[in-house]
Short mmCIF file of C-alpha atoms in Angstrom, two decimals:
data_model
loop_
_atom_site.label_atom_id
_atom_site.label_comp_id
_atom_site.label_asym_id
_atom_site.label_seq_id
_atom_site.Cartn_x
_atom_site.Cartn_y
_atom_site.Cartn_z
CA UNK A 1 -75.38 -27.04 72.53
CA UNK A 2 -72.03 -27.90 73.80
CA UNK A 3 -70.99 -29.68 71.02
CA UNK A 4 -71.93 -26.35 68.52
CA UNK A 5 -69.79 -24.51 70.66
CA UNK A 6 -67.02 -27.03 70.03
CA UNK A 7 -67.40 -26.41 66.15
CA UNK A 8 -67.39 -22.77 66.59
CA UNK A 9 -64.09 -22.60 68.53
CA UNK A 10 -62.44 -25.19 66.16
CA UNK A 11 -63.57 -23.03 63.00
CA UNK A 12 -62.35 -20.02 64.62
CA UNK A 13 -59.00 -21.27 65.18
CA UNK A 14 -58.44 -22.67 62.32
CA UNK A 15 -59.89 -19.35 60.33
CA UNK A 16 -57.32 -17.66 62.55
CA UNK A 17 -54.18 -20.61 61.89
CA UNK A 18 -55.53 -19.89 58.16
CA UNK A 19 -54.61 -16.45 58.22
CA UNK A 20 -51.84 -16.04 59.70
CA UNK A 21 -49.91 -18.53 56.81
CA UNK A 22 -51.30 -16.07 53.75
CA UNK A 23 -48.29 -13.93 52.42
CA UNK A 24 -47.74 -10.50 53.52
CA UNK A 25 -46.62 -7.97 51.72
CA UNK A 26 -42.76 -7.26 52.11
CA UNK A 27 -42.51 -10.74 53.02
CA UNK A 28 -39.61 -12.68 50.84
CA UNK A 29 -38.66 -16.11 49.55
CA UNK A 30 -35.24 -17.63 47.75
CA UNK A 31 -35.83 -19.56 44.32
CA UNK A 32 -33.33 -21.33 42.72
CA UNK A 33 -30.88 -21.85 44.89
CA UNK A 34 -29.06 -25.75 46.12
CA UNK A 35 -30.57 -25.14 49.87
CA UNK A 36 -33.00 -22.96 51.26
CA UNK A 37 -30.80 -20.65 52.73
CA UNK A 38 -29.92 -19.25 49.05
CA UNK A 39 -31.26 -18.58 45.95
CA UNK A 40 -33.21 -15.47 43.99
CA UNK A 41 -34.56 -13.21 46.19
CA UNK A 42 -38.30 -12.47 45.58
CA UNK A 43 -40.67 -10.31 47.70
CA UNK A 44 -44.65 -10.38 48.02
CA UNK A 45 -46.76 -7.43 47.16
CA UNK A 46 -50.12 -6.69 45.98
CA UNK A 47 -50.97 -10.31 46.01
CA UNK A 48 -48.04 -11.66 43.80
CA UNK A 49 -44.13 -12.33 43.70
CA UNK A 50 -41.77 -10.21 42.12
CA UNK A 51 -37.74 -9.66 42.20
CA UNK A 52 -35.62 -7.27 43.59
CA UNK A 53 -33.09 -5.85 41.53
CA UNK A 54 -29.61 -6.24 42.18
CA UNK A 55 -28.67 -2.11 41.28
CA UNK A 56 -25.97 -1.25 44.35
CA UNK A 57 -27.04 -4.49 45.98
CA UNK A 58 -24.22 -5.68 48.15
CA UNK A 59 -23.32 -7.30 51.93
CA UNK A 60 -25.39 -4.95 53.99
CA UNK A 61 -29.03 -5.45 51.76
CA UNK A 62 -28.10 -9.32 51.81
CA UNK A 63 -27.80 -8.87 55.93
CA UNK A 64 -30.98 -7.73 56.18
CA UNK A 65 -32.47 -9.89 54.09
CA UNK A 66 -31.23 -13.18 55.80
CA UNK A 67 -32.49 -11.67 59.36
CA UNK A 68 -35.84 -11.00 57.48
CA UNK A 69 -35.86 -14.90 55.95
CA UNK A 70 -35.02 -16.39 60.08
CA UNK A 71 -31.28 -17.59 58.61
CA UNK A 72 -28.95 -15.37 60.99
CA UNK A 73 -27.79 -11.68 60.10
CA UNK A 74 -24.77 -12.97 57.91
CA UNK A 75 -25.41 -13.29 54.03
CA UNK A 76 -23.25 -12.88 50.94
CA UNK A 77 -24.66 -11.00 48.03
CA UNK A 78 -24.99 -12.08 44.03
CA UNK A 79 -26.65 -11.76 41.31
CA UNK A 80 -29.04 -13.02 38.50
CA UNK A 81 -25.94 -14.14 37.72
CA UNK A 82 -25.26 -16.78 39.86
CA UNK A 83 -29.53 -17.96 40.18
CA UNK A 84 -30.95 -17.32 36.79
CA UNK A 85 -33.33 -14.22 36.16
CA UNK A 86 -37.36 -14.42 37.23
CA UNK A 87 -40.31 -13.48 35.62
CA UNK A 88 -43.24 -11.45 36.55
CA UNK A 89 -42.83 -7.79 38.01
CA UNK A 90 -39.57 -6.08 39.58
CA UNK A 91 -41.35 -4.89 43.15
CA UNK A 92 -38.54 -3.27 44.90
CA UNK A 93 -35.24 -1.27 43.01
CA UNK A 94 -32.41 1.70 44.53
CA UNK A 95 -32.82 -0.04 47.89
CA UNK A 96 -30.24 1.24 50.43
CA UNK A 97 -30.33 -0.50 53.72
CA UNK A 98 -27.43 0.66 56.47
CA UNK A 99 -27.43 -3.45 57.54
CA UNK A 100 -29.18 -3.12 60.61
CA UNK A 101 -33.05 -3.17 59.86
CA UNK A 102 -35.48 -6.17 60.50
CA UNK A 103 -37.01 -5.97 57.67
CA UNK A 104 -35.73 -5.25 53.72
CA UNK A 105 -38.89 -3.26 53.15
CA UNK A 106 -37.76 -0.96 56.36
CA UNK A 107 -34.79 0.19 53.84
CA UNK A 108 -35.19 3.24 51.77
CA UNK A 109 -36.03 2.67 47.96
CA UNK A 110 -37.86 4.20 45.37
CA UNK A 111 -41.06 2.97 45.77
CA UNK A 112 -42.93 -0.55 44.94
CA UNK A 113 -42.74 -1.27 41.09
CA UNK A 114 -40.53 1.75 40.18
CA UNK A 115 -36.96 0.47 39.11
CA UNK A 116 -34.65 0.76 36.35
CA UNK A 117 -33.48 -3.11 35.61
CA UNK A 118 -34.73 -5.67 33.15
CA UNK A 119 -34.71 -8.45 35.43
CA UNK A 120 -31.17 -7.46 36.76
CA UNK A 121 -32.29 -9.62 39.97
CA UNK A 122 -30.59 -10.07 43.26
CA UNK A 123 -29.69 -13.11 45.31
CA UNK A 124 -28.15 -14.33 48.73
CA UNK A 125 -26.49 -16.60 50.27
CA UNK A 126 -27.49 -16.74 54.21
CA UNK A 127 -25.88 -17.76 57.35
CA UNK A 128 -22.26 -18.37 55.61
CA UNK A 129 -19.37 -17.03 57.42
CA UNK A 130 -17.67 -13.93 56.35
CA UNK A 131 -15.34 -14.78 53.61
CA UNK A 132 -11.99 -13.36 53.71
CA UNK A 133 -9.89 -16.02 51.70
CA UNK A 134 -9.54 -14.07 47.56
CA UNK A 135 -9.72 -16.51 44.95
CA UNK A 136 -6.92 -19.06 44.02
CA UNK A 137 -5.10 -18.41 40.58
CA UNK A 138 -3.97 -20.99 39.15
CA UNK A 139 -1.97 -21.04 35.47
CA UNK A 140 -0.33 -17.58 35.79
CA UNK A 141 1.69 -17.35 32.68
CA UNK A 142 5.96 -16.99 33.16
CA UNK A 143 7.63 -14.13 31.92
CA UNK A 144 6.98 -14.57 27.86
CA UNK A 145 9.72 -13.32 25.88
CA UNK A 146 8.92 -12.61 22.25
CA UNK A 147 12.01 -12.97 19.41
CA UNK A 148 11.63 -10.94 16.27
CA UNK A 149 13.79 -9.84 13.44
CA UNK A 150 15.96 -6.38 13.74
CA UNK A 151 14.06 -3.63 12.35
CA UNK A 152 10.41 -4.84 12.94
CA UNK A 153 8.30 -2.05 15.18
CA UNK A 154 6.84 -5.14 17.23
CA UNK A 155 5.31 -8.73 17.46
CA UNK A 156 1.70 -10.08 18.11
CA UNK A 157 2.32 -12.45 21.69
CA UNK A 158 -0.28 -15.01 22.28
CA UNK A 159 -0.52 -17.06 26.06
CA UNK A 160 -2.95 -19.61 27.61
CA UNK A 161 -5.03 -17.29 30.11
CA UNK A 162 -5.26 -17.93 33.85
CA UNK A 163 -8.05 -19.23 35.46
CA UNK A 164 -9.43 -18.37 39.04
CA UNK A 165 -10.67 -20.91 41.47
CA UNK A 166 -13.25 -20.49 43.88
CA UNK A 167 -16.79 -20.50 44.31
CA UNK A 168 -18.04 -20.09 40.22
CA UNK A 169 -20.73 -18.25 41.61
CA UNK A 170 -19.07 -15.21 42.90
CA UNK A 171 -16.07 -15.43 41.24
CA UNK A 172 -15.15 -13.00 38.18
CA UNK A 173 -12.69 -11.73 36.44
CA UNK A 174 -11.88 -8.16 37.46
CA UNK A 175 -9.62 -6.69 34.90
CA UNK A 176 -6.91 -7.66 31.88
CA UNK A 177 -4.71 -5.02 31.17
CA UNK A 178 -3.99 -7.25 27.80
CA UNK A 179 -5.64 -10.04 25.91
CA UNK A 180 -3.68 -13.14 23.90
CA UNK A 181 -3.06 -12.38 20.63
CA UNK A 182 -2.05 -8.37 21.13
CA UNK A 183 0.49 -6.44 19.39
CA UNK A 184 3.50 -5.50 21.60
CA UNK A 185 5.77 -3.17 20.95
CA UNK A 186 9.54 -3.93 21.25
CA UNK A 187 10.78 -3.84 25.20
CA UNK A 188 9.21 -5.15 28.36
CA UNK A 189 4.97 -4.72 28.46
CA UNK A 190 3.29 -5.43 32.46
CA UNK A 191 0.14 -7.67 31.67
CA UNK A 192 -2.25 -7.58 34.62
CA UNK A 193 -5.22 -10.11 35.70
CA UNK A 194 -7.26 -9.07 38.56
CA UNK A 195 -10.11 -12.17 40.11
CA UNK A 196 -12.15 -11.03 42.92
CA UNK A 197 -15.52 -13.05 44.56
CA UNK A 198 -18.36 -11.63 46.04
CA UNK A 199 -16.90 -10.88 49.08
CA UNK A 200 -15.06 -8.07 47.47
CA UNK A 201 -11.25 -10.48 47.95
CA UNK A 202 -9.35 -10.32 45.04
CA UNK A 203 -6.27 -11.64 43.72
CA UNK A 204 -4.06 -10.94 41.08
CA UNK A 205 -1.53 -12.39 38.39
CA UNK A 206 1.28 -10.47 36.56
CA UNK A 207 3.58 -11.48 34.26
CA UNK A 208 5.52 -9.51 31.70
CA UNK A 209 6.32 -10.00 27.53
CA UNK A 210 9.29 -9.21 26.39
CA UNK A 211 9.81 -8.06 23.19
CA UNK A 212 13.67 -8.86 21.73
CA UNK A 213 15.04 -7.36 18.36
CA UNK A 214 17.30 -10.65 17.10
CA UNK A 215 19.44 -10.08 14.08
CA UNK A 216 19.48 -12.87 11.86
CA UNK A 217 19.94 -11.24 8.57
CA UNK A 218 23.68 -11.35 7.16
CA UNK A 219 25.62 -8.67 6.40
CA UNK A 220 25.93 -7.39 2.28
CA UNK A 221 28.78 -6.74 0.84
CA UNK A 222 29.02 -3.47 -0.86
CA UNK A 223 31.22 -2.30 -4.14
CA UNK A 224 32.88 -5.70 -4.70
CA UNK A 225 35.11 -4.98 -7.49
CA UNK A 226 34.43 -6.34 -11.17
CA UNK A 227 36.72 -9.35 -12.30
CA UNK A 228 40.50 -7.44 -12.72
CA UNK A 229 42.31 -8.19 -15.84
CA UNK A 230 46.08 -7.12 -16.22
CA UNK A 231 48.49 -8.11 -19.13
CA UNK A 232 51.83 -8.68 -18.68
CA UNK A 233 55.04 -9.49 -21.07
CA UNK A 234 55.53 -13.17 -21.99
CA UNK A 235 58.19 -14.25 -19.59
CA UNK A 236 57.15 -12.31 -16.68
CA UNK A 237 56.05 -13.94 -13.25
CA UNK A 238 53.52 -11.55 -13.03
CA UNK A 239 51.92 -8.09 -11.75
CA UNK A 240 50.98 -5.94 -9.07
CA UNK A 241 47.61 -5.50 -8.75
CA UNK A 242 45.50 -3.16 -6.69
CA UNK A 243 41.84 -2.65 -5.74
CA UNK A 244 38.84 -0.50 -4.06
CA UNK A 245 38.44 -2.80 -0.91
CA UNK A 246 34.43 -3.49 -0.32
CA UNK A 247 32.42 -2.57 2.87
CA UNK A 248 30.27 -4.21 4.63
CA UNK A 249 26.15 -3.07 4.86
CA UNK A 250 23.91 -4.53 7.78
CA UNK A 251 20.71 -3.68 9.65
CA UNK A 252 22.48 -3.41 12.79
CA UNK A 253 24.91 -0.59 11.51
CA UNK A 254 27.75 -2.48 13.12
CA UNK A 255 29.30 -5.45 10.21
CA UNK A 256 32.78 -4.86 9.49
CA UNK A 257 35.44 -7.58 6.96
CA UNK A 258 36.47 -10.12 9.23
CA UNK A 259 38.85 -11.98 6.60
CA UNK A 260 39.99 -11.00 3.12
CA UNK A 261 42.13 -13.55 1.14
CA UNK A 262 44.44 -10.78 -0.35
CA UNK A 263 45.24 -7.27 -0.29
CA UNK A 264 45.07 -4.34 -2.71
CA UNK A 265 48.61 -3.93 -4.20
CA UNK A 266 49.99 -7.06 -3.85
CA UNK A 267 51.37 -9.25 -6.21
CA UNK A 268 49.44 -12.03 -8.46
CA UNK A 269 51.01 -14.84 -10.45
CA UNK A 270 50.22 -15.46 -13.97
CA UNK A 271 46.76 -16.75 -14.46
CA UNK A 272 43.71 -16.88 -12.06
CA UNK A 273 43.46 -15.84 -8.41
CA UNK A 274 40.45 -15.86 -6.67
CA UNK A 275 39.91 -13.06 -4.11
CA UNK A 276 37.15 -13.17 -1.30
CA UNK A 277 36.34 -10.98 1.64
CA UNK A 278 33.75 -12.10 4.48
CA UNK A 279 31.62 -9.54 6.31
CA UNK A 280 30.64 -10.02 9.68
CA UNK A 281 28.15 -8.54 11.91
CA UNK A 282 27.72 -8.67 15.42
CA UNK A 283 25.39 -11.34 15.74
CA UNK A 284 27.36 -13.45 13.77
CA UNK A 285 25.92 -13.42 10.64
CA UNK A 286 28.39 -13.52 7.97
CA UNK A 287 28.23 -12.99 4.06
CA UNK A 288 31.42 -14.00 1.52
CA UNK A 289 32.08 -12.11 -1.64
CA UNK A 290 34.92 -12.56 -4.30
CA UNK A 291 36.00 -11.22 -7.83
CA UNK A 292 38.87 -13.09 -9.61
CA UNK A 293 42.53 -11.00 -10.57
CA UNK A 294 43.71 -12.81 -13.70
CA UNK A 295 47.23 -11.34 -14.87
CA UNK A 296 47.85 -12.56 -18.93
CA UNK A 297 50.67 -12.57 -20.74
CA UNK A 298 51.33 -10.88 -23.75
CA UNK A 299 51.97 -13.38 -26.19
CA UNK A 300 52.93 -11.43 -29.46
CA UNK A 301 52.89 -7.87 -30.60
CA UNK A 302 49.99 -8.08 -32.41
CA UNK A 303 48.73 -5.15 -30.28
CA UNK A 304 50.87 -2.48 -30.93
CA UNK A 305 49.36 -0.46 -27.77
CA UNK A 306 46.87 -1.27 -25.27
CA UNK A 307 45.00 2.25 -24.43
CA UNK A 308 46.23 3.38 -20.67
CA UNK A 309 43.58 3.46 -17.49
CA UNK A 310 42.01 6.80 -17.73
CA UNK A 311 39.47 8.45 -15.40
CA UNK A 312 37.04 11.09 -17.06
CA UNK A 313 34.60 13.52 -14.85
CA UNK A 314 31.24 13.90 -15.43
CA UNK A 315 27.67 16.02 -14.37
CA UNK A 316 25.69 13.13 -15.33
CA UNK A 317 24.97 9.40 -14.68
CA UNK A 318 27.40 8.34 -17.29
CA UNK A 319 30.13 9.58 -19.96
CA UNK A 320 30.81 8.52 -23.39
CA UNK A 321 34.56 7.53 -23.69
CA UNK A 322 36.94 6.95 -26.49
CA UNK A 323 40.02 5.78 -26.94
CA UNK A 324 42.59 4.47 -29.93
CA UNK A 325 42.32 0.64 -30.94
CA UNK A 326 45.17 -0.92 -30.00
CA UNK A 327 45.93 -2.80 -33.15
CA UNK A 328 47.23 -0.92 -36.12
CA UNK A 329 44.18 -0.59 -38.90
CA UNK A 330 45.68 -3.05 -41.28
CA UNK A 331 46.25 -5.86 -38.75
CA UNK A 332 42.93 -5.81 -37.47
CA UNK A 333 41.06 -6.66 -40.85
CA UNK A 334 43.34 -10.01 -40.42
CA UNK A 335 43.18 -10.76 -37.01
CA UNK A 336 40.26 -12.19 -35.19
CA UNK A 337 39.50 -9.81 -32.52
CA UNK A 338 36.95 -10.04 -29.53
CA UNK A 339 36.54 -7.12 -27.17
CA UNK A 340 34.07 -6.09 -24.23
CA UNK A 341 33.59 -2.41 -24.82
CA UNK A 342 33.62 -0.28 -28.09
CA UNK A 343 35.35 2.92 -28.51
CA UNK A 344 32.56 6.06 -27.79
CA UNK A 345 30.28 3.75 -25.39
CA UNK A 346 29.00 4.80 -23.05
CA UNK A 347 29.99 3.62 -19.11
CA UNK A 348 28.75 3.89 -15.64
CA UNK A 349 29.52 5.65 -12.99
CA UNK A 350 32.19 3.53 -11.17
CA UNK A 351 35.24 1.46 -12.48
CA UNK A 352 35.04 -0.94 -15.46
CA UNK A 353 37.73 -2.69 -17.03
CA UNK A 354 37.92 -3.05 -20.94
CA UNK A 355 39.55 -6.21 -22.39
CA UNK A 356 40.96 -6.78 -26.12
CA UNK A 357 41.06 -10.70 -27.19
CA UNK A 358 43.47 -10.92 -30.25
CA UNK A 359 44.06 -14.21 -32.09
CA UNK A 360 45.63 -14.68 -36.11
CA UNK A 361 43.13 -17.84 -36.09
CA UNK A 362 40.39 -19.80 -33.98
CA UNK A 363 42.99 -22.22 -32.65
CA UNK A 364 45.83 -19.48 -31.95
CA UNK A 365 46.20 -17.94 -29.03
CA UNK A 366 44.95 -15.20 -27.87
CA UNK A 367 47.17 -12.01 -27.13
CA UNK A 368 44.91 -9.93 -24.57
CA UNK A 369 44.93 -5.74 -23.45
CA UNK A 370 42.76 -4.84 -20.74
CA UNK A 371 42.49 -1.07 -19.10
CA UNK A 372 40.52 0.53 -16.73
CA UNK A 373 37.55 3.08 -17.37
CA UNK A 374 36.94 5.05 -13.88
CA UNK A 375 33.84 7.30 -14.32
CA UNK A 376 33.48 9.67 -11.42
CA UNK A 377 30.87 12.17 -10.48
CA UNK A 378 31.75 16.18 -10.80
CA UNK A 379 31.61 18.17 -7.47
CA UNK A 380 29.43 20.44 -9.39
CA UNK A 381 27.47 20.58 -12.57
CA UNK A 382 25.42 23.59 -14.14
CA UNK A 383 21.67 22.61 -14.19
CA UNK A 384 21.86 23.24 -17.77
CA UNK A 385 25.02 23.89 -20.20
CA UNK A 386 24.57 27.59 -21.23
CA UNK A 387 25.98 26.81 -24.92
CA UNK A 388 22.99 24.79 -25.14
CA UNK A 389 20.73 27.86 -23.96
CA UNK A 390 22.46 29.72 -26.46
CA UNK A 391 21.98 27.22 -29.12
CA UNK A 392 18.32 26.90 -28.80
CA UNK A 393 17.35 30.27 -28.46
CA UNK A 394 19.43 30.87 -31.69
CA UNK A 395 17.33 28.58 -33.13
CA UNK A 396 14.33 30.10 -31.87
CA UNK A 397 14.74 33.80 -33.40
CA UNK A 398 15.81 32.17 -37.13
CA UNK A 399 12.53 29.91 -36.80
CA UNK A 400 10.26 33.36 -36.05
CA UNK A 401 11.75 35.58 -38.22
CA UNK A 402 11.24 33.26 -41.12
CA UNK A 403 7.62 33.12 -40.62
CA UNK A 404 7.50 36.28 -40.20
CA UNK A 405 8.89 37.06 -43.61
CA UNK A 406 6.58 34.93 -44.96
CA UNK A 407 3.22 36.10 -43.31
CA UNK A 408 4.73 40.13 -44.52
CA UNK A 409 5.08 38.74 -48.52
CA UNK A 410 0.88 37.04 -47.83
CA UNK A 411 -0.42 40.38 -46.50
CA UNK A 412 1.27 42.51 -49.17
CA UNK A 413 -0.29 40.28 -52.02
CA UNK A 414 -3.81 41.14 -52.92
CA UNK A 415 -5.87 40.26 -55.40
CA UNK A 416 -6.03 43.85 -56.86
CA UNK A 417 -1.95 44.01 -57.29
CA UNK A 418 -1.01 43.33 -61.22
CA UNK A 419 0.33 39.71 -61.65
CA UNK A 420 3.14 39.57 -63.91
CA UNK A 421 2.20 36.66 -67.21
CA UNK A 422 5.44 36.50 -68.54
CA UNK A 423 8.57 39.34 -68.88
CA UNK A 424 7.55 39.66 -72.67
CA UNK A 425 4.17 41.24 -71.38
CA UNK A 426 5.70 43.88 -68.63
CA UNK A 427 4.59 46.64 -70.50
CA UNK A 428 1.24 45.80 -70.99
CA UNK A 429 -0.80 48.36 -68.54
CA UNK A 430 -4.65 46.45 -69.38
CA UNK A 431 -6.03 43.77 -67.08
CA UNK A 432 -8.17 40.86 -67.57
CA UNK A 433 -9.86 38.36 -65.22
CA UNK A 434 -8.93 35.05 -66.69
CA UNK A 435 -10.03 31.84 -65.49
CA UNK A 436 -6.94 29.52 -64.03
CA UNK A 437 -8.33 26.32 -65.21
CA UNK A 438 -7.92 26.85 -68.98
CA UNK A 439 -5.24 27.34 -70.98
CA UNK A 440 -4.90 30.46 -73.04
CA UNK A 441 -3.12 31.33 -76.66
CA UNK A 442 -2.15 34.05 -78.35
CA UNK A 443 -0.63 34.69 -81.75
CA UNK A 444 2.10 36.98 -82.48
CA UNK A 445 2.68 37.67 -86.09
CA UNK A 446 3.39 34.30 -87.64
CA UNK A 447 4.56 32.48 -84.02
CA UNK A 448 1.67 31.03 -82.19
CA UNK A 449 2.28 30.96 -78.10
CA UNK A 450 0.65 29.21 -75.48
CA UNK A 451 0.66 30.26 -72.03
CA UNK A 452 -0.97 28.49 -69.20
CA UNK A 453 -2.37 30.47 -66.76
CA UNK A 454 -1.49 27.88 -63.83
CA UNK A 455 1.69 27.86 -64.34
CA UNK A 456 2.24 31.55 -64.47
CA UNK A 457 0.64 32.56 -61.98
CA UNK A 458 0.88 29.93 -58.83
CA UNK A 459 -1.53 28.28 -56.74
CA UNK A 460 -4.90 31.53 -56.66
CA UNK A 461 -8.65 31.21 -56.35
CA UNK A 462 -9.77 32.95 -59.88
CA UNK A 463 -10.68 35.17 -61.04
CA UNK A 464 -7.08 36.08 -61.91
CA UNK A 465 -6.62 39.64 -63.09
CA UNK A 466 -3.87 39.39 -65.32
CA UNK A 467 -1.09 41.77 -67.59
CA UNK A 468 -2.17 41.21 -71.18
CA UNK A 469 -2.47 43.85 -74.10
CA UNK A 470 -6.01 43.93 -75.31
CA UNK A 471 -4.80 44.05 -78.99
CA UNK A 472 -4.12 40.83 -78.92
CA UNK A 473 -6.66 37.97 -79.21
CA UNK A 474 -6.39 35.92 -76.64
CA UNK A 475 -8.16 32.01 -77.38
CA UNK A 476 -9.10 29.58 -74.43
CA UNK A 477 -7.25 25.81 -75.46
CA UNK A 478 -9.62 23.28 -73.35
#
């Protein structure tokens, strides 16, 4: 009997050891984690496991959660992030705990099962010290500063991003006011990273771009004079010689001629001089232009006059301009004569000079004439030359009052009104429709006359109702 009793006591306290190991609800576990003191969080209810999830979940809920689990009341919050996301049913969601219950199921929520998360799950990391050291940055970009040609709105600046160190776990990246690769405008741009961990510590790297216009575009020089030809007499040295200087063009608005070889008005030796001017901006840059001055003497008289530099005014883009050859017509049948411009061509506006090459053979020399043409642009020009308006409408009322002549004889000619055969029939009053396509005769006394009807009468649709006297027999000649 004793021994029964034995049994009995031993089953009961096991029975009782037994029950007191089954999960309760509210009770919670950590999967996934390195130790045991971290990991997912999972809570027991209605006989199975389930997550939490991680909506507002921060230091307090992971507090009371660590107290719950035996591991001290100090725990660092993460999420599915950090431990992977479970399976099964989401138990607990909108938990707010004020960090100093026993239990996380003594927090307020919104009920077992009712959440709002797709296996958005929360996690913990017990019993580690308050962390208060922010991550460490580490390649933080130096200033950048960005060259680019004058005139361009901007640039597109590219970097190596920093990187934060600390635990990869609970480290993110904040915010980046700017990613590699942007467009920046010209100037100075702020770019911003912000790291922070889990422990809400944060740190931060700025550096700026600097956008920089750089000129490296030369200057242009603008209305370089044409090549200059001036004739001289044989025997002398040679001429003075004068010029519209060029300017200088350049993005910058600031190139000016640093050098010029000669000056307008100055005096040139027989033969070829070669003039330049260089343009210079501020940057340096720096653009040469030239035009050559040759001065020719006049070797014979074979031009009796070379035409004088004129200037002529005009309203539109160019002006036809004439002038007297300069050899006498009966020379210039003999001579062999080259020239670069035509008398009555047309020219530009601007300054052109004309040149006359004159040699008695292919081997002789050449005697030369050169003048200027200067075509310059009217202060103000009638949108339309009245004479013109004049002219045309002129034209206009002859053109209408023609036709109108015409269409007045058409409408006054009827097939009814008597159409004159011939003068020798005037006084015949009778009429007869005659056909236009034959040819009709008639005999008077011994003469026998023909009279075609076509040819009388002009181009009518018959029938024709003709003049003729009926006395007369009229026969049809096919």
């Amino acid at each position: 009997m004793s021994g029964l009793l034995t049994v009995c006591i031993m089953f009961v306290a096991a029975t009782k050891e037994f029950v007191s190991t089954q999960e309760q609800d509210g009770d919670l576990r950590l999967v996934g984690g390195t130790s045991i003191t971290e990991g997912r969080l999972e809570v027991f209810y209605n006989t199975s496991w389930g997550t939490v999830c991680d909506d507002h979940w921060d230091g307090p809920h992971a507090a009371v959660a660590c107290r719950q689990l035996g591991f001290g009341d100090v725990g660092v919050a993460s999420s599915s992030l950090f431990f992977g996301t479970g399976s099964g049913p989401i138990w607990l969601g909108g938990i707010s705990c004020r960090g100093n219950e026993s239990r996380l199921d003594e927090c307020s929520d919104d009920g077992w099962g009712i959440h709002n998360c797709v296996h958005d799950d929360a996690g913990i990391v017990c019993g580690t010290p308050v962390d208060t050291i922010p991550p460490i940055i580490v390649s933080c970009p130096n200033h950048i500063i960005q060259p680019m040609e004058l005139g361009a709105p901007g640039s597109f600046v590219t970097w190596s991003e920093p990187v934060a160190v600390g635990d990869p776990r609970t480290v993110r990246l904040l915010l980046r006011s700017h990613a590699p690769n942007e467009f920046f405008p010209v100037g100075v741009t702020d770019v911003t990273y912000i790291f922070d961990d889990a422990s809400g510590n944060m740190a931060t790297c700025r550096f700026t771009v600097s956008v920089t216009e750089v000129d490296s575009t030369p200057p242009e020089c603008v209305d370089v004079p044409q090549n200059i030809f001036e004739t001289v007499e044989k025997g002398t040295a040679g001429a003075v010689v004068s010029w519209t200087e060029p300017t200088c063009d350049d993005l910058s608005g600031a190139a000016n001629v640093s050098t010029k070889s000669h000056l307008p008005s100055t005096f040139f030796v027989v033969g070829d001089t070669i003039v330049t001017y260089t343009c210079t901006d501020a940057s340096g840059n720096s653009e040469m232009c030239q035009f050559n001055v040759t001065v020719n003497e006049r070797l014979t008289t074979r031009i009796e006059s070379c035409p004088n530099s004129t200037t002529v005014i005009t309203c539109n883009n160019e002006e036809s301009v004439s002038w007297d050859t300069p050899m006498s017509p009966s020379d210039e049948m003999k001579l062999l004569v080259e020239s670069s411009h035509s008398s009555g061509d047309f020219f530009q506006l601007g300054t052109t000079t004309v040149f006359y090459s004159v040699k008695e053979n292919q081997s002789g020399e050449a005697e030369v004439c050169n003048f200027r043409i200067t075509v310059k642009e009217a202060r103000s020009c009638p949108a339309i030359p009245y004479i013109y308006i004049i002219i045309a409408v002129s034209v206009f009322i002859l053109i209408v009052s023609f036709l109108l002549v015409i269409l007045k004889k058409k409408a006054n000619l009827t097939a009814d009104d008597p159409l004159p055969v011939n003068h020798a029939y005037d006084r015949v009053a009778n009429y007869r429709a005659m056909d236009m396509s034959q040819t009709y005769t008639t005999t008077v006394g011994d003469g026998k006359y023909a009279t075609t009807i076509y040819d009388t009468i002009g181009e009518r649709s018959p029938p024709f109702y003709l003049a003729i006297d009926e006395s007369i027999d009229y026969a049809t000649v096919e």
